[in-house]
Amino acid sequence: GFNVGLIGNLRLTEYLDFRFEPGLFITQRNLIYPNITDPVNRLREVKSTYIFFPFLLKYSALRTGNVRPYLVGGISTALNLGSNYNIQDDNYNDRFRMNQWTNFYELGFGIDLYLEWFKFTPSIRGIFAISDELVRDDDPMSPWTGNIDFMKTSGVLINFTFQ
């Protein structure tokens, strides 16, 4: 996927910041169903566009020269613009449905690199959904959703931030 966003930062103490980092995530999941023999129905491409609202705490270490490592964590919610949650058609009509709103928690680490004209901040974050995102088909024995207990987004993100 791909993410682009903004950063709002409120310094609480010398080492602790509250951050609001709204963004736009564009992702795609490819679900392959091995029990379905028809090649057209075997693959479901689930494209999603999320408007993401993370609320994070950033704990930074002492700055050494032009480098400052940090840990970040918090909660977030996301609006899935491609969820199809309110459409009556289901997988029998080629519509894969997901919930419109999803809640997540995030954990990560990174470093602030203070350069001459800007601050560059690479980081690695894990994002994990808290609730089930799947809207099941009307038929409980559906070959696409009948055998799925839950579907949650989990991912490892590499972020490059320019401030």
PDB file of N, CA and C in Angstrom, residues 8 24 39-40 73-74 80 94 120 130 147:
ATOM      1  N   GLY A   8       0.514  16.619  13.230  1.00  0.00           N
ATOM      2  CA  GLY A   8       0.288  17.628  14.259  1.00  0.00           C
ATOM      3  C   GLY A   8       1.008  17.160  15.509  1.00  0.00           C
ATOM      4  N   LEU A  24      -3.971   9.276   4.355  1.00  0.00           N
ATOM      5  CA  LEU A  24      -4.731   8.518   3.369  1.00  0.00           C
ATOM      6  C   LEU A  24      -3.917   7.281   3.014  1.00  0.00           C
ATOM      7  N   PRO A  39     -11.678 -20.081 -11.920  1.00  0.00           N
ATOM      8  CA  PRO A  39     -10.621 -19.075 -11.760  1.00  0.00           C
ATOM      9  C   PRO A  39     -11.140 -17.650 -11.571  1.00  0.00           C
ATOM     10  N   VAL A  40     -12.324 -17.351 -12.080  1.00  0.00           N
ATOM     11  CA  VAL A  40     -12.885 -16.002 -11.924  1.00  0.00           C
ATOM     12  C   VAL A  40     -13.286 -15.756 -10.473  1.00  0.00           C
ATOM     13  N   GLY A  73       3.706   4.928  20.024  1.00  0.00           N
ATOM     14  CA  GLY A  73       2.607   3.997  20.176  1.00  0.00           C
ATOM     15  C   GLY A  73       1.309   4.731  20.416  1.00  0.00           C
ATOM     16  N   GLY A  74       0.209   4.080  20.133  1.00  0.00           N
ATOM     17  CA  GLY A  74      -1.082   4.706  20.363  1.00  0.00           C
ATOM     18  C   GLY A  74      -2.217   3.954  19.708  1.00  0.00           C
ATOM     19  N   ASN A  80     -12.940   3.293   5.999  1.00  0.00           N
ATOM     20  CA  ASN A  80     -12.668   2.577   4.757  1.00  0.00           C
ATOM     21  C   ASN A  80     -13.647   3.072   3.694  1.00  0.00           C
ATOM     22  N   ASP A  94     -20.101 -10.552  -6.923  1.00  0.00           N
ATOM     23  CA  ASP A  94     -18.755  -9.970  -7.038  1.00  0.00           C
ATOM     24  C   ASP A  94     -18.526  -8.758  -6.138  1.00  0.00           C
ATOM     25  N   PHE A 120      14.609  14.639   8.923  1.00  0.00           N
ATOM     26  CA  PHE A 120      14.214  13.406   8.255  1.00  0.00           C
ATOM     27  C   PHE A 120      14.011  12.343   9.320  1.00  0.00           C
ATOM     28  N   ILE A 130      -8.161  -4.106  15.919  1.00  0.00           N
ATOM     29  CA  ILE A 130      -8.698  -4.632  17.167  1.00  0.00           C
ATOM     30  C   ILE A 130      -9.966  -5.451  16.919  1.00  0.00           C
ATOM     31  N   ASN A 147     -16.240 -19.593   5.849  1.00  0.00           N
ATOM     32  CA  ASN A 147     -15.178 -20.279   6.580  1.00  0.00           C
ATOM     33  C   ASN A 147     -14.179 -19.314   7.228  1.00  0.00           C
TER      34      ASN A 147
END
